[in-house]
GROMACS .gro file of C-alpha atoms in nm:
model
  232
    1MET     CA    1   0.000   0.000   0.000
    2GLU     CA    2   0.138   0.341  -0.096
    3LYS     CA    3   0.148   0.641   0.135
    4ALA     CA    4   0.016   0.974   0.022
    5ASN     CA    5   0.171   1.286   0.177
    6ARG     CA    6  -0.110   1.525   0.104
    7LYS     CA    7  -0.240   1.840   0.263
    8LYS     CA    8  -0.494   1.745   0.528
    9LYS     CA    9  -0.854   1.765   0.409
   10TRP     CA   10  -1.188   1.718   0.575
   11PRO     CA   11  -1.298   1.356   0.552
   12MET     CA   12  -1.573   1.301   0.297
   13PRO     CA   13  -1.871   1.093   0.413
   14LEU     CA   14  -1.918   0.737   0.297
   15GLY     CA   15  -2.154   0.723   0.007
   16LEU     CA   16  -2.174   0.697  -0.366
   17LEU     CA   17  -1.979   0.899  -0.619
   18LEU     CA   18  -2.120   0.899  -0.969
   19LEU     CA   19  -1.905   1.001  -1.262
   20ILE     CA   20  -2.046   1.044  -1.611
   21PHE     CA   21  -1.804   1.035  -1.902
   22LEU     CA   22  -1.926   1.178  -2.229
   23PHE     CA   23  -1.738   1.151  -2.557
   24SER     CA   24  -1.960   1.376  -2.766
   25ALA     CA   25  -1.807   1.675  -2.943
   26GLU     CA   26  -2.049   1.907  -2.767
   27PHE     CA   27  -2.045   1.948  -2.390
   28TYR     CA   28  -2.327   2.122  -2.208
   29SER     CA   29  -2.293   2.315  -1.884
   30LEU     CA   30  -2.491   2.106  -1.637
   31LEU     CA   31  -2.570   2.298  -1.322
   32SER     CA   32  -2.805   2.072  -1.129
   33ILE     CA   33  -2.904   1.710  -1.081
   34GLY     CA   34  -3.238   1.778  -1.250
   35GLN     CA   35  -3.070   1.929  -1.555
   36ILE     CA   36  -2.827   1.635  -1.578
   37SER     CA   37  -3.111   1.383  -1.565
   38ARG     CA   38  -3.334   1.562  -1.816
   39TRP     CA   39  -3.049   1.616  -2.064
   40LEU     CA   40  -2.935   1.254  -2.052
   41PHE     CA   41  -3.283   1.105  -2.074
   42LEU     CA   42  -3.384   1.325  -2.368
   43ARG     CA   43  -3.057   1.246  -2.544
   44MET     CA   44  -3.101   0.874  -2.488
   45ASP     CA   45  -3.464   0.874  -2.605
   46SER     CA   46  -3.366   1.044  -2.931
   47LEU     CA   47  -3.072   0.812  -3.000
   48GLU     CA   48  -3.235   0.480  -2.909
   49LYS     CA   49  -3.448   0.491  -3.223
   50THR     CA   50  -3.147   0.491  -3.457
   51SER     CA   51  -2.880   0.310  -3.254
   52SER     CA   52  -2.789  -0.056  -3.209
   53PRO     CA   53  -2.821  -0.251  -2.882
   54PRO     CA   54  -2.502  -0.260  -2.673
   55ARG     CA   55  -2.296  -0.578  -2.695
   56MET     CA   56  -2.071  -0.751  -2.443
   57PHE     CA   57  -1.773  -0.981  -2.502
   58ILE     CA   58  -1.619  -1.173  -2.211
   59HIS     CA   59  -1.258  -1.293  -2.254
   60ASP     CA   60  -1.015  -1.464  -2.016
   61ARG     CA   61  -0.885  -1.145  -1.856
   62HIS     CA   62  -1.108  -0.872  -1.995
   63VAL     CA   63  -1.468  -0.780  -2.059
   64VAL     CA   64  -1.564  -0.549  -2.347
   65MET     CA   65  -1.877  -0.333  -2.379
   66ASP     CA   66  -1.956  -0.183  -2.721
   67ASN     CA   67  -2.257   0.021  -2.835
   68GLY     CA   68  -2.121   0.121  -3.175
   69LEU     CA   69  -2.014   0.465  -3.054
   70VAL     CA   70  -1.782   0.382  -2.766
   71ARG     CA   71  -1.603   0.058  -2.683
   72VAL     CA   72  -1.488   0.009  -2.322
   73THR     CA   73  -1.245  -0.266  -2.216
   74ILE     CA   74  -1.211  -0.353  -1.846
   75SER     CA   75  -0.980  -0.605  -1.678
   76THR     CA   76  -1.140  -0.895  -1.492
   77PRO     CA   77  -1.177  -0.938  -1.206
   78GLY     CA   78  -0.970  -0.629  -1.115
   79GLY     CA   79  -1.204  -0.374  -1.272
   80MET     CA   80  -0.933  -0.154  -1.424
   81LEU     CA   81  -1.009   0.038  -1.744
   82THR     CA   82  -0.759  -0.069  -2.010
   83LYS     CA   83  -0.905   0.071  -2.333
   84ILE     CA   84  -1.159   0.333  -2.437
   85ASN     CA   85  -1.219   0.353  -2.811
   86TYR     CA   86  -1.450   0.617  -2.957
   87LYS     CA   87  -1.605   0.558  -3.300
   88GLY     CA   88  -1.338   0.308  -3.398
   89HIS     CA   89  -1.041   0.531  -3.313
   90ARG     CA   90  -0.742   0.399  -3.122
   91ASN     CA   91  -0.730   0.383  -2.745
   92VAL     CA   92  -0.764   0.726  -2.582
   93LEU     CA   93  -0.589   0.586  -2.272
   94ASN     CA   94  -0.210   0.566  -2.256
   95SER     CA   95  -0.120   0.224  -2.398
   96ARG     CA   96   0.247   0.272  -2.306
   97VAL     CA   97   0.182   0.224  -1.934
   98PRO     CA   98   0.072  -0.104  -1.767
   99GLU     CA   99  -0.297  -0.186  -1.794
  100SER     CA  100  -0.343  -0.143  -1.418
  101GLN     CA  101  -0.235   0.222  -1.444
  102ARG     CA  102  -0.453   0.347  -1.731
  103GLY     CA  103  -0.792   0.396  -1.567
  104TYR     CA  104  -0.883   0.309  -1.209
  105TRP     CA  105  -1.078   0.404  -0.898
  106ASP     CA  106  -0.858   0.514  -0.609
  107LEU     CA  107  -0.903   0.624  -0.250
  108VAL     CA  108  -0.714   0.834   0.007
  109TRP     CA  109  -0.804   0.721   0.358
  110SER     CA  110  -0.677   0.672   0.714
  111ARG     CA  111  -0.769   0.512   1.044
  112PRO     CA  112  -0.848   0.752   1.334
  113GLY     CA  113  -0.526   0.869   1.497
  114GLN     CA  114  -0.314   0.768   1.199
  115VAL     CA  115  -0.065   1.041   1.105
  116GLU     CA  116  -0.015   0.958   0.739
  117GLU     CA  117  -0.285   0.903   0.480
  118ASN     CA  118  -0.304   0.588   0.268
  119PHE     CA  119  -0.336   0.595  -0.110
  120LEU     CA  120  -0.501   0.284  -0.251
  121LYS     CA  121  -0.597   0.172  -0.601
  122LEU     CA  122  -0.923  -0.017  -0.569
  123ARG     CA  123  -0.864  -0.360  -0.723
  124SER     CA  124  -1.159  -0.597  -0.724
  125LYS     CA  125  -1.172  -0.973  -0.673
  126ASP     CA  126  -1.516  -1.062  -0.813
  127PHE     CA  127  -1.679  -0.977  -1.145
  128GLU     CA  128  -2.054  -0.996  -1.216
  129VAL     CA  129  -2.288  -0.895  -1.497
  130ILE     CA  130  -2.569  -0.704  -1.324
  131ALA     CA  131  -2.779  -0.633  -1.633
  132GLN     CA  132  -2.771  -0.689  -2.008
  133ASP     CA  133  -3.056  -0.604  -2.242
  134ASP     CA  134  -3.123  -0.407  -2.561
  135ASN     CA  135  -3.082  -0.074  -2.382
  136GLN     CA  136  -2.786  -0.111  -2.146
  137ILE     CA  137  -2.516  -0.323  -1.987
  138GLU     CA  138  -2.412  -0.287  -1.624
  139LEU     CA  139  -2.104  -0.458  -1.478
  140SER     CA  140  -2.002  -0.498  -1.114
  141PHE     CA  141  -1.651  -0.542  -0.972
  142LYS     CA  142  -1.643  -0.617  -0.599
  143SER     CA  143  -1.391  -0.648  -0.319
  144THR     CA  144  -1.490  -0.758   0.033
  145TYR     CA  145  -1.330  -0.674   0.368
  146ASP     CA  146  -1.258  -0.969   0.597
  147PRO     CA  147  -1.181  -0.859   0.957
  148SER     CA  148  -1.028  -1.200   1.036
  149LEU     CA  149  -0.753  -1.139   0.779
  150ASP     CA  150  -0.677  -0.781   0.887
  151HIS     CA  151  -0.413  -0.878   1.143
  152ASN     CA  152  -0.212  -0.554   1.125
  153GLY     CA  153  -0.506  -0.317   1.093
  154THR     CA  154  -0.386  -0.193   0.755
  155ASP     CA  155  -0.662  -0.321   0.526
  156LEU     CA  156  -0.937  -0.091   0.397
  157PRO     CA  157  -1.242  -0.170   0.618
  158LEU     CA  158  -1.497  -0.135   0.339
  159ASN     CA  159  -1.681  -0.350   0.091
  160VAL     CA  160  -1.633  -0.185  -0.247
  161ASP     CA  161  -1.858  -0.233  -0.550
  162LYS     CA  162  -1.743  -0.056  -0.866
  163ARG     CA  163  -2.002  -0.029  -1.143
  164PHE     CA  164  -1.964   0.046  -1.513
  165VAL     CA  165  -2.269   0.114  -1.730
  166LEU     CA  166  -2.290   0.144  -2.109
  167MET     CA  167  -2.622   0.254  -2.254
  168ARG     CA  168  -2.766   0.232  -2.600
  169GLY     CA  169  -2.711   0.538  -2.818
  170MET     CA  170  -2.491   0.719  -2.564
  171SER     CA  171  -2.147   0.839  -2.672
  172GLY     CA  172  -2.000   0.768  -2.330
  173PHE     CA  173  -2.030   0.548  -2.022
  174TYR     CA  174  -2.118   0.583  -1.655
  175SER     CA  175  -1.916   0.468  -1.357
  176TYR     CA  176  -2.002   0.479  -0.988
  177ALA     CA  177  -1.876   0.313  -0.670
  178ILE     CA  178  -2.061   0.188  -0.363
  179TYR     CA  179  -1.864   0.188  -0.036
  180GLU     CA  180  -2.014  -0.020   0.247
  181ARG     CA  181  -1.896  -0.025   0.610
  182LEU     CA  182  -2.076  -0.278   0.829
  183LYS     CA  183  -2.152  -0.232   1.197
  184GLY     CA  184  -1.859  -0.318   1.419
  185TRP     CA  185  -1.595  -0.268   1.153
  186PRO     CA  186  -1.302  -0.031   1.222
  187ALA     CA  187  -1.366   0.340   1.180
  188LEU     CA  188  -1.195   0.529   0.900
  189ASN     CA  189  -1.167   0.868   0.734
  190ILE     CA  190  -1.206   0.911   0.359
  191PHE     CA  191  -1.037   1.223   0.225
  192GLN     CA  192  -1.068   1.165  -0.148
  193THR     CA  193  -1.203   0.913  -0.396
  194ARG     CA  194  -1.191   0.943  -0.773
  195LEU     CA  195  -1.183   0.765  -1.106
  196THR     CA  196  -0.845   0.843  -1.261
  197PHE     CA  197  -0.750   0.835  -1.629
  198LYS     CA  198  -0.405   0.842  -1.785
  199LEU     CA  199  -0.476   0.965  -2.135
  200ASP     CA  200  -0.271   0.932  -2.451
  201LYS     CA  201  -0.102   1.273  -2.463
  202THR     CA  202   0.006   1.227  -2.824
  203ARG     CA  203  -0.346   1.303  -2.942
  204GLY     CA  204  -0.625   1.536  -2.845
  205SER     CA  205  -0.875   1.366  -2.614
  206PRO     CA  206  -1.250   1.420  -2.664
  207THR     CA  207  -1.333   1.317  -2.308
  208ARG     CA  208  -1.551   1.534  -2.089
  209SER     CA  209  -1.685   1.457  -1.744
  210THR     CA  210  -1.938   1.580  -1.495
  211THR     CA  211  -1.979   1.473  -1.136
  212CYS     CA  212  -2.258   1.460  -0.881
  213ILE     CA  213  -2.278   1.308  -0.534
  214GLN     CA  214  -2.634   1.177  -0.520
  215ARG     CA  215  -2.769   0.836  -0.614
  216SER     CA  216  -3.096   1.008  -0.709
  217CYS     CA  217  -2.934   1.126  -1.033
  218PHE     CA  218  -3.021   0.806  -1.218
  219VAL     CA  219  -3.179   0.558  -0.980
  220ASP     CA  220  -3.529   0.620  -1.113
  221LYS     CA  221  -3.462   0.523  -1.475
  222SER     CA  222  -3.114   0.399  -1.553
  223ILE     CA  223  -2.915   0.274  -1.255
  224GLN     CA  224  -3.042   0.031  -0.994
  225SER     CA  225  -2.883  -0.203  -0.747
  226GLY     CA  226  -2.826  -0.564  -0.837
  227SER     CA  227  -3.108  -0.676  -0.607
  228GLU     CA  228  -3.348  -0.427  -0.766
  229ARG     CA  229  -3.265  -0.557  -1.114
  230ARG     CA  230  -3.317  -0.917  -1.004
  231GLY     CA  231  -3.646  -0.828  -0.836
  232GLY     CA  232  -3.505  -0.874  -0.484
   0.00000   0.00000   0.00000
Protein backbone atom coordinates (compact mmCIF):
# COMPACT_ATOMS: atom_id res chain seq x y z
CA MET A 1 0.00 0.00 0.00
CA GLU A 2 1.38 3.41 -0.96
CA LYS A 3 1.48 6.41 1.35
CA ALA A 4 0.16 9.74 0.22
CA ASN A 5 1.71 12.86 1.77
CA ARG A 6 -1.10 15.25 1.04
CA LYS A 7 -2.40 18.40 2.63
CA LYS A 8 -4.94 17.45 5.28
CA LYS A 9 -8.54 17.65 4.09
CA TRP A 10 -11.88 17.18 5.75
CA PRO A 11 -12.98 13.56 5.52
CA MET A 12 -15.73 13.01 2.97
CA PRO A 13 -18.71 10.93 4.13
CA LEU A 14 -19.18 7.37 2.97
CA GLY A 15 -21.54 7.23 0.07
CA LEU A 16 -21.74 6.97 -3.66
CA LEU A 17 -19.79 8.99 -6.19
CA LEU A 18 -21.20 8.99 -9.69
CA LEU A 19 -19.05 10.01 -12.62
CA ILE A 20 -20.46 10.44 -16.11
CA PHE A 21 -18.04 10.35 -19.02
CA LEU A 22 -19.26 11.78 -22.29
CA PHE A 23 -17.38 11.51 -25.57
CA SER A 24 -19.60 13.76 -27.66
CA ALA A 25 -18.07 16.75 -29.43
CA GLU A 26 -20.49 19.07 -27.67
CA PHE A 27 -20.45 19.48 -23.90
CA TYR A 28 -23.27 21.22 -22.08
CA SER A 29 -22.93 23.15 -18.84
CA LEU A 30 -24.91 21.06 -16.37
CA LEU A 31 -25.70 22.98 -13.22
CA SER A 32 -28.05 20.72 -11.29
CA ILE A 33 -29.04 17.10 -10.81
CA GLY A 34 -32.38 17.78 -12.50
CA GLN A 35 -30.70 19.29 -15.55
CA ILE A 36 -28.27 16.35 -15.78
CA SER A 37 -31.11 13.83 -15.65
CA ARG A 38 -33.34 15.62 -18.16
CA TRP A 39 -30.49 16.16 -20.64
CA LEU A 40 -29.35 12.54 -20.52
CA PHE A 41 -32.83 11.05 -20.74
CA LEU A 42 -33.84 13.25 -23.68
CA ARG A 43 -30.57 12.46 -25.44
CA MET A 44 -31.01 8.74 -24.88
CA ASP A 45 -34.64 8.74 -26.05
CA SER A 46 -33.66 10.44 -29.31
CA LEU A 47 -30.72 8.12 -30.00
CA GLU A 48 -32.35 4.80 -29.09
CA LYS A 49 -34.48 4.91 -32.23
CA THR A 50 -31.47 4.91 -34.57
CA SER A 51 -28.80 3.10 -32.54
CA SER A 52 -27.89 -0.56 -32.09
CA PRO A 53 -28.21 -2.51 -28.82
CA PRO A 54 -25.02 -2.60 -26.73
CA ARG A 55 -22.96 -5.78 -26.95
CA MET A 56 -20.71 -7.51 -24.43
CA PHE A 57 -17.73 -9.81 -25.02
CA ILE A 58 -16.19 -11.73 -22.11
CA HIS A 59 -12.58 -12.93 -22.54
CA ASP A 60 -10.15 -14.64 -20.16
CA ARG A 61 -8.85 -11.45 -18.56
CA HIS A 62 -11.08 -8.72 -19.95
CA VAL A 63 -14.68 -7.80 -20.59
CA VAL A 64 -15.64 -5.49 -23.47
CA MET A 65 -18.77 -3.33 -23.79
CA ASP A 66 -19.56 -1.83 -27.21
CA ASN A 67 -22.57 0.21 -28.35
CA GLY A 68 -21.21 1.21 -31.75
CA LEU A 69 -20.14 4.65 -30.54
CA VAL A 70 -17.82 3.82 -27.66
CA ARG A 71 -16.03 0.58 -26.83
CA VAL A 72 -14.88 0.09 -23.22
CA THR A 73 -12.45 -2.66 -22.16
CA ILE A 74 -12.11 -3.53 -18.46
CA SER A 75 -9.80 -6.05 -16.78
CA THR A 76 -11.40 -8.95 -14.92
CA PRO A 77 -11.77 -9.38 -12.06
CA GLY A 78 -9.70 -6.29 -11.15
CA GLY A 79 -12.04 -3.74 -12.72
CA MET A 80 -9.33 -1.54 -14.24
CA LEU A 81 -10.09 0.38 -17.44
CA THR A 82 -7.59 -0.69 -20.10
CA LYS A 83 -9.05 0.71 -23.33
CA ILE A 84 -11.59 3.33 -24.37
CA ASN A 85 -12.19 3.53 -28.11
CA TYR A 86 -14.50 6.17 -29.57
CA LYS A 87 -16.05 5.58 -33.00
CA GLY A 88 -13.38 3.08 -33.98
CA HIS A 89 -10.41 5.31 -33.13
CA ARG A 90 -7.42 3.99 -31.22
CA ASN A 91 -7.30 3.83 -27.45
CA VAL A 92 -7.64 7.26 -25.82
CA LEU A 93 -5.89 5.86 -22.72
CA ASN A 94 -2.10 5.66 -22.56
CA SER A 95 -1.20 2.24 -23.98
CA ARG A 96 2.47 2.72 -23.06
CA VAL A 97 1.82 2.24 -19.34
CA PRO A 98 0.72 -1.04 -17.67
CA GLU A 99 -2.97 -1.86 -17.94
CA SER A 100 -3.43 -1.43 -14.18
CA GLN A 101 -2.35 2.22 -14.44
CA ARG A 102 -4.53 3.47 -17.31
CA GLY A 103 -7.92 3.96 -15.67
CA TYR A 104 -8.83 3.09 -12.09
CA TRP A 105 -10.78 4.04 -8.98
CA ASP A 106 -8.58 5.14 -6.09
CA LEU A 107 -9.03 6.24 -2.50
CA VAL A 108 -7.14 8.34 0.07
CA TRP A 109 -8.04 7.21 3.58
CA SER A 110 -6.77 6.72 7.14
CA ARG A 111 -7.69 5.12 10.44
CA PRO A 112 -8.48 7.52 13.34
CA GLY A 113 -5.26 8.69 14.97
CA GLN A 114 -3.14 7.68 11.99
CA VAL A 115 -0.65 10.41 11.05
CA GLU A 116 -0.15 9.58 7.39
CA GLU A 117 -2.85 9.03 4.80
CA ASN A 118 -3.04 5.88 2.68
CA PHE A 119 -3.36 5.95 -1.10
CA LEU A 120 -5.01 2.84 -2.51
CA LYS A 121 -5.97 1.72 -6.01
CA LEU A 122 -9.23 -0.17 -5.69
CA ARG A 123 -8.64 -3.60 -7.23
CA SER A 124 -11.59 -5.97 -7.24
CA LYS A 125 -11.72 -9.73 -6.73
CA ASP A 126 -15.16 -10.62 -8.13
CA PHE A 127 -16.79 -9.77 -11.45
CA GLU A 128 -20.54 -9.96 -12.16
CA VAL A 129 -22.88 -8.95 -14.97
CA ILE A 130 -25.69 -7.04 -13.24
CA ALA A 131 -27.79 -6.33 -16.33
CA GLN A 132 -27.71 -6.89 -20.08
CA ASP A 133 -30.56 -6.04 -22.42
CA ASP A 134 -31.23 -4.07 -25.61
CA ASN A 135 -30.82 -0.74 -23.82
CA GLN A 136 -27.86 -1.11 -21.46
CA ILE A 137 -25.16 -3.23 -19.87
CA GLU A 138 -24.12 -2.87 -16.24
CA LEU A 139 -21.04 -4.58 -14.78
CA SER A 140 -20.02 -4.98 -11.14
CA PHE A 141 -16.51 -5.42 -9.72
CA LYS A 142 -16.43 -6.17 -5.99
CA SER A 143 -13.91 -6.48 -3.19
CA THR A 144 -14.90 -7.58 0.33
CA TYR A 145 -13.30 -6.74 3.68
CA ASP A 146 -12.58 -9.69 5.97
CA PRO A 147 -11.81 -8.59 9.57
CA SER A 148 -10.28 -12.00 10.36
CA LEU A 149 -7.53 -11.39 7.79
CA ASP A 150 -6.77 -7.81 8.87
CA HIS A 151 -4.13 -8.78 11.43
CA ASN A 152 -2.12 -5.54 11.25
CA GLY A 153 -5.06 -3.17 10.93
CA THR A 154 -3.86 -1.93 7.55
CA ASP A 155 -6.62 -3.21 5.26
CA LEU A 156 -9.37 -0.91 3.97
CA PRO A 157 -12.42 -1.70 6.18
CA LEU A 158 -14.97 -1.35 3.39
CA ASN A 159 -16.81 -3.50 0.91
CA VAL A 160 -16.33 -1.85 -2.47
CA ASP A 161 -18.58 -2.33 -5.50
CA LYS A 162 -17.43 -0.56 -8.66
CA ARG A 163 -20.02 -0.29 -11.43
CA PHE A 164 -19.64 0.46 -15.13
CA VAL A 165 -22.69 1.14 -17.30
CA LEU A 166 -22.90 1.44 -21.09
CA MET A 167 -26.22 2.54 -22.54
CA ARG A 168 -27.66 2.32 -26.00
CA GLY A 169 -27.11 5.38 -28.18
CA MET A 170 -24.91 7.19 -25.64
CA SER A 171 -21.47 8.39 -26.72
CA GLY A 172 -20.00 7.68 -23.30
CA PHE A 173 -20.30 5.48 -20.22
CA TYR A 174 -21.18 5.83 -16.55
CA SER A 175 -19.16 4.68 -13.57
CA TYR A 176 -20.02 4.79 -9.88
CA ALA A 177 -18.76 3.13 -6.70
CA ILE A 178 -20.61 1.88 -3.63
CA TYR A 179 -18.64 1.88 -0.36
CA GLU A 180 -20.14 -0.20 2.47
CA ARG A 181 -18.96 -0.25 6.10
CA LEU A 182 -20.76 -2.78 8.29
CA LYS A 183 -21.52 -2.32 11.97
CA GLY A 184 -18.59 -3.18 14.19
CA TRP A 185 -15.95 -2.68 11.53
CA PRO A 186 -13.02 -0.31 12.22
CA ALA A 187 -13.66 3.40 11.80
CA LEU A 188 -11.95 5.29 9.00
CA ASN A 189 -11.67 8.68 7.34
CA ILE A 190 -12.06 9.11 3.59
CA PHE A 191 -10.37 12.23 2.25
CA GLN A 192 -10.68 11.65 -1.48
CA THR A 193 -12.03 9.13 -3.96
CA ARG A 194 -11.91 9.43 -7.73
CA LEU A 195 -11.83 7.65 -11.06
CA THR A 196 -8.45 8.43 -12.61
CA PHE A 197 -7.50 8.35 -16.29
CA LYS A 198 -4.05 8.42 -17.85
CA LEU A 199 -4.76 9.65 -21.35
CA ASP A 200 -2.71 9.32 -24.51
CA LYS A 201 -1.02 12.73 -24.63
CA THR A 202 0.06 12.27 -28.24
CA ARG A 203 -3.46 13.03 -29.42
CA GLY A 204 -6.25 15.36 -28.45
CA SER A 205 -8.75 13.66 -26.14
CA PRO A 206 -12.50 14.20 -26.64
CA THR A 207 -13.33 13.17 -23.08
CA ARG A 208 -15.51 15.34 -20.89
CA SER A 209 -16.85 14.57 -17.44
CA THR A 210 -19.38 15.80 -14.95
CA THR A 211 -19.79 14.73 -11.36
CA CYS A 212 -22.58 14.60 -8.81
CA ILE A 213 -22.78 13.08 -5.34
CA GLN A 214 -26.34 11.77 -5.20
CA ARG A 215 -27.69 8.36 -6.14
CA SER A 216 -30.96 10.08 -7.09
CA CYS A 217 -29.34 11.26 -10.33
CA PHE A 218 -30.21 8.06 -12.18
CA VAL A 219 -31.79 5.58 -9.80
CA ASP A 220 -35.29 6.20 -11.13
CA LYS A 221 -34.62 5.23 -14.75
CA SER A 222 -31.14 3.99 -15.53
CA ILE A 223 -29.15 2.74 -12.55
CA GLN A 224 -30.42 0.31 -9.94
CA SER A 225 -28.83 -2.03 -7.47
CA GLY A 226 -28.26 -5.64 -8.37
CA SER A 227 -31.08 -6.76 -6.07
CA GLU A 228 -33.48 -4.27 -7.66
CA ARG A 229 -32.65 -5.57 -11.14
CA ARG A 230 -33.17 -9.17 -10.04
CA GLY A 231 -36.46 -8.28 -8.36
CA GLY A 232 -35.05 -8.74 -4.84
